[in-house]
Amino acid sequence: MPSKPSLASVSPTVEDRNLLIGFNEKVTRLEATKFFQRYKDEPPNIIFKFEQIGHVEVTPAKSSDDGVNIGFSFCGFAHAWVEDFDQDAIEAFVLTYRLLTQDNDRYSIRNLAGLYAKNWMEPEGRERLAEARDGIASYLAQDVTFDFGARPENVGVLMDVVVYGGLAHSNSEKEKRLRVWNETGPGANMVWVEFMAALIGLMSYLLYIRDLNSVVLANFFGITPPVHLLAAAPQARE
């Protein structure tokens, strides 16, 4: 005969409450960072400044549904940089971001999934978190936009190499791979633009999970949810 589930598995605990609150506090910290506030509504851009143009070719005009298209190709010397680039701001964001994405951290998404798997959790909440985790996995599996020479397999590999080979410097092999990307002409700028855009894209999932946690905290611990969730809740009929 199977044993009965323990009381801790069928009733929320103080530890569960602290995990939910701690996760939400870290997402809120990310939301307030200089990096997120700068790029939440506008993606990062690369600026090219040409110092000298030696050769220009113009492709004959072609008509299309969008109008007349004219192509240009040219050779010359140019400087390229990421607009408003601030590596200190990126590192400050990643410092907290890593806590939520490293499986062995107390406040990681994986540990949060263990909480949502407990018997006291509402099935809908469990399903919504599973959907968010699937969304994160799909996002990380996407191809990168730019070719850095030794192209990363996907967004997840790009982020792993930049974080642990460039920001944390904790993995020598990843540091070598990042160095190769940085040596491919304007590749260094493309690496950072792609990485920064991925951080902003993944932040949308973290904000969504924070809302899920807020609903759980309201339903099981009586903690008032954020104003935007109260506004979205259906009004009771008089």
Short mmCIF file of C-alpha atoms in Angstrom, two decimals:
data_model
loop_
_atom_site.label_atom_id
_atom_site.label_comp_id
_atom_site.label_asym_id
_atom_site.label_seq_id
_atom_site.Cartn_x
_atom_site.Cartn_y
_atom_site.Cartn_z
CA MET A 1 0.00 0.00 0.00
CA PRO A 2 1.49 3.38 -0.98
CA SER A 3 2.33 5.66 1.89
CA LYS A 4 0.26 8.76 2.49
CA PRO A 5 1.81 12.07 1.39
CA SER A 6 3.45 13.98 4.21
CA LEU A 7 1.74 17.01 5.69
CA ALA A 8 4.44 19.22 4.15
CA SER A 9 3.48 18.05 0.65
CA VAL A 10 -0.23 18.77 1.03
CA SER A 11 -0.02 22.05 2.91
CA PRO A 12 2.06 25.10 2.00
CA THR A 13 4.89 25.83 4.40
CA VAL A 14 6.82 28.88 5.53
CA GLU A 15 9.69 27.68 3.34
CA ASP A 16 7.34 27.64 0.34
CA ARG A 17 6.24 31.17 1.13
CA ASN A 18 9.83 32.37 1.45
CA LEU A 19 10.82 30.78 -1.86
CA LEU A 20 7.96 32.49 -3.69
CA ILE A 21 8.69 35.85 -2.09
CA GLY A 22 12.45 35.54 -2.62
CA PHE A 23 12.03 34.71 -6.30
CA ASN A 24 9.68 37.64 -6.80
CA GLU A 25 12.02 40.03 -5.01
CA LYS A 26 14.86 39.09 -7.33
CA VAL A 27 12.72 39.58 -10.45
CA THR A 28 11.69 42.97 -9.11
CA ARG A 29 15.37 43.79 -8.59
CA LEU A 30 16.04 42.86 -12.22
CA GLU A 31 13.12 45.00 -13.36
CA ALA A 32 14.59 48.03 -11.58
CA THR A 33 18.10 47.68 -13.04
CA LYS A 34 19.55 50.34 -15.28
CA PHE A 35 20.03 47.75 -18.02
CA PHE A 36 16.40 46.59 -18.14
CA GLN A 37 14.97 50.08 -17.87
CA ARG A 38 17.14 51.20 -20.79
CA TYR A 39 16.22 48.39 -23.19
CA LYS A 40 12.79 47.15 -22.11
CA ASP A 41 11.02 49.16 -24.85
CA GLU A 42 13.82 49.51 -27.40
CA PRO A 43 16.24 46.80 -28.54
CA PRO A 44 20.01 47.49 -28.48
CA ASN A 45 21.51 48.82 -31.70
CA ILE A 46 24.89 48.76 -33.41
CA ILE A 47 26.15 52.07 -34.81
CA PHE A 48 28.51 52.06 -37.81
CA LYS A 49 30.62 55.10 -38.65
CA PHE A 50 32.48 54.97 -41.94
CA GLU A 51 35.82 56.77 -42.02
CA GLN A 52 36.69 55.94 -45.60
CA ILE A 53 34.81 54.33 -48.49
CA GLY A 54 36.95 53.00 -51.29
CA HIS A 55 34.52 51.31 -53.65
CA VAL A 56 30.75 51.49 -54.17
CA GLU A 57 28.49 49.42 -56.40
CA VAL A 58 24.82 50.11 -56.96
CA THR A 59 22.40 47.34 -57.86
CA PRO A 60 19.85 48.35 -60.53
CA ALA A 61 16.50 49.39 -59.12
CA LYS A 62 13.82 46.72 -58.86
CA SER A 63 10.13 47.30 -58.35
CA SER A 64 8.20 45.35 -55.76
CA ASP A 65 5.01 45.57 -53.75
CA ASP A 66 6.95 47.63 -51.20
CA GLY A 67 8.13 50.14 -53.79
CA VAL A 68 11.43 50.52 -55.61
CA ASN A 69 14.42 48.73 -54.07
CA ILE A 70 18.00 49.77 -54.73
CA GLY A 71 20.93 47.77 -53.38
CA PHE A 72 24.36 49.08 -52.40
CA SER A 73 27.63 47.28 -51.77
CA PHE A 74 30.79 49.05 -50.71
CA CYS A 75 34.21 48.54 -49.16
CA GLY A 76 35.95 50.80 -46.70
CA PHE A 77 36.98 51.40 -43.11
CA ALA A 78 34.41 51.75 -40.37
CA HIS A 79 34.07 51.91 -36.61
CA ALA A 80 31.23 50.01 -34.96
CA TRP A 81 29.94 50.10 -31.42
CA VAL A 82 26.87 49.18 -29.39
CA GLU A 83 24.76 52.24 -28.64
CA ASP A 84 24.82 53.24 -24.95
CA PHE A 85 26.85 50.13 -24.11
CA ASP A 86 27.37 49.76 -20.35
CA GLN A 87 29.03 46.50 -19.34
CA ASP A 88 28.79 47.34 -15.64
CA ALA A 89 25.00 47.59 -15.99
CA ILE A 90 24.89 44.27 -17.84
CA GLU A 91 27.01 42.57 -15.17
CA ALA A 92 24.75 43.92 -12.43
CA PHE A 93 21.73 42.45 -14.23
CA VAL A 94 23.41 39.08 -14.86
CA LEU A 95 24.52 38.79 -11.24
CA THR A 96 20.88 38.45 -10.16
CA TYR A 97 19.72 36.71 -13.35
CA ARG A 98 22.13 33.85 -12.68
CA LEU A 99 20.53 33.18 -9.30
CA LEU A 100 17.20 32.45 -10.99
CA THR A 101 18.60 30.28 -13.77
CA GLN A 102 21.30 28.20 -12.04
CA ASP A 103 19.69 24.90 -11.05
CA ASN A 104 21.60 24.64 -7.78
CA ASP A 105 20.55 28.04 -6.47
CA ARG A 106 17.91 28.32 -3.75
CA TYR A 107 15.75 30.63 -5.85
CA SER A 108 16.21 28.91 -9.20
CA ILE A 109 13.33 28.22 -11.57
CA ARG A 110 14.00 24.49 -11.13
CA ASN A 111 13.54 24.72 -7.36
CA LEU A 112 10.42 26.77 -7.96
CA ALA A 113 9.13 23.97 -10.20
CA GLY A 114 9.60 21.56 -7.28
CA LEU A 115 7.38 23.78 -5.17
CA TYR A 116 4.71 23.89 -7.91
CA ALA A 117 4.80 20.08 -8.08
CA LYS A 118 3.60 19.74 -4.48
CA ASN A 119 0.15 18.33 -3.84
CA TRP A 120 -1.27 21.53 -2.39
CA MET A 121 -0.61 23.51 -5.57
CA GLU A 122 -3.56 24.16 -7.86
CA PRO A 123 -3.26 22.23 -11.15
CA GLU A 124 -3.71 25.40 -13.20
CA GLY A 125 -0.75 27.05 -11.51
CA ARG A 126 1.39 23.97 -12.13
CA GLU A 127 0.39 23.97 -15.80
CA ARG A 128 1.11 27.69 -16.23
CA LEU A 129 4.60 27.34 -14.78
CA ALA A 130 5.29 24.35 -17.03
CA GLU A 131 4.23 26.46 -20.03
CA ALA A 132 6.59 29.25 -18.97
CA ARG A 133 9.48 26.80 -18.61
CA ASP A 134 8.71 25.36 -22.05
CA GLY A 135 8.70 28.90 -23.44
CA ILE A 136 12.13 29.57 -21.95
CA ALA A 137 13.48 26.31 -23.38
CA SER A 138 12.09 27.16 -26.83
CA TYR A 139 13.58 30.66 -26.68
CA LEU A 140 17.02 29.32 -25.79
CA ALA A 141 16.80 26.77 -28.62
CA GLN A 142 16.32 29.50 -31.26
CA ASP A 143 19.06 30.27 -33.77
CA VAL A 144 21.05 33.43 -33.21
CA THR A 145 20.54 36.30 -35.64
CA PHE A 146 24.19 37.00 -36.40
CA ASP A 147 27.01 34.78 -37.60
CA PHE A 148 30.06 35.29 -35.36
CA GLY A 149 32.37 33.15 -37.49
CA ALA A 150 32.35 30.07 -35.25
CA ARG A 151 28.60 30.39 -34.94
CA PRO A 152 26.98 29.41 -31.61
CA GLU A 153 24.50 26.58 -31.94
CA ASN A 154 21.63 28.59 -30.47
CA VAL A 155 20.73 31.42 -28.10
CA GLY A 156 21.26 29.20 -25.07
CA VAL A 157 24.85 28.42 -26.07
CA LEU A 158 25.52 32.09 -26.78
CA MET A 159 24.30 33.11 -23.33
CA ASP A 160 26.20 30.33 -21.60
CA VAL A 161 29.46 31.30 -23.30
CA VAL A 162 29.08 35.04 -22.66
CA VAL A 163 28.08 34.60 -19.00
CA TYR A 164 30.65 31.97 -18.01
CA GLY A 165 33.36 32.83 -20.52
CA GLY A 166 33.09 36.61 -20.44
CA LEU A 167 31.30 37.96 -17.39
CA ALA A 168 32.04 35.34 -14.76
CA HIS A 169 35.31 34.07 -16.36
CA SER A 170 34.73 30.74 -14.65
CA ASN A 171 35.25 28.46 -17.67
CA SER A 172 38.44 28.62 -19.72
CA GLU A 173 37.02 26.78 -22.76
CA LYS A 174 34.07 29.16 -22.98
CA GLU A 175 36.42 32.10 -22.54
CA LYS A 176 38.45 30.89 -25.53
CA ARG A 177 35.32 30.51 -27.63
CA LEU A 178 34.15 34.02 -26.77
CA ARG A 179 37.56 35.35 -27.75
CA VAL A 180 37.16 33.78 -31.21
CA TRP A 181 33.80 35.51 -31.66
CA ASN A 182 35.28 38.82 -30.55
CA GLU A 183 38.06 38.57 -33.13
CA THR A 184 35.74 38.34 -36.15
CA GLY A 185 35.68 42.03 -37.11
CA PRO A 186 32.44 43.56 -35.85
CA GLY A 187 31.57 40.21 -34.29
CA ALA A 188 32.21 41.48 -30.76
CA ASN A 189 29.44 44.06 -31.13
CA MET A 190 27.09 41.47 -32.60
CA VAL A 191 27.77 39.10 -29.72
CA TRP A 192 26.76 41.73 -27.18
CA VAL A 193 23.69 42.92 -29.09
CA GLU A 194 22.42 39.36 -29.44
CA PHE A 195 23.18 38.63 -25.78
CA MET A 196 21.51 41.80 -24.53
CA ALA A 197 18.41 41.18 -26.65
CA ALA A 198 18.18 37.63 -25.27
CA LEU A 199 18.32 38.89 -21.68
CA ILE A 200 15.43 41.26 -22.36
CA GLY A 201 13.47 38.54 -24.14
CA LEU A 202 13.89 36.07 -21.28
CA MET A 203 12.93 38.74 -18.76
CA SER A 204 9.35 38.58 -20.06
CA TYR A 205 9.13 34.98 -18.81
CA LEU A 206 10.53 35.92 -15.41
CA LEU A 207 7.95 38.69 -15.06
CA TYR A 208 5.22 36.20 -15.97
CA ILE A 209 6.46 33.71 -13.37
CA ARG A 210 6.50 36.50 -10.80
CA ASP A 211 2.80 37.07 -11.52
CA LEU A 212 2.09 33.36 -11.08
CA ASN A 213 3.87 33.43 -7.73
CA SER A 214 1.91 36.51 -6.69
CA VAL A 215 -1.37 34.69 -7.34
CA VAL A 216 -0.19 31.73 -5.25
CA LEU A 217 0.88 34.05 -2.45
CA ALA A 218 -2.54 35.71 -2.52
CA ASN A 219 -4.51 32.46 -2.61
CA PHE A 220 -2.56 30.52 0.01
CA PHE A 221 -0.87 33.12 2.20
CA GLY A 222 -3.23 36.08 2.00
CA ILE A 223 -0.57 38.43 0.57
CA THR A 224 -2.09 41.19 -1.54
CA PRO A 225 -1.00 40.85 -5.20
CA PRO A 226 0.46 43.74 -7.23
CA VAL A 227 -1.87 46.46 -8.46
CA HIS A 228 -1.75 45.33 -12.09
CA LEU A 229 -3.05 41.88 -11.11
CA LEU A 230 -5.84 43.39 -9.02
CA ALA A 231 -6.87 45.54 -11.98
CA ALA A 232 -6.96 42.49 -14.24
CA ALA A 233 -9.09 40.42 -11.86
CA PRO A 234 -12.79 40.13 -12.79
CA GLN A 235 -15.01 42.39 -10.71
CA ALA A 236 -17.66 40.73 -8.58
CA ARG A 237 -21.23 41.47 -9.61
CA GLU A 238 -23.33 43.49 -7.22
#
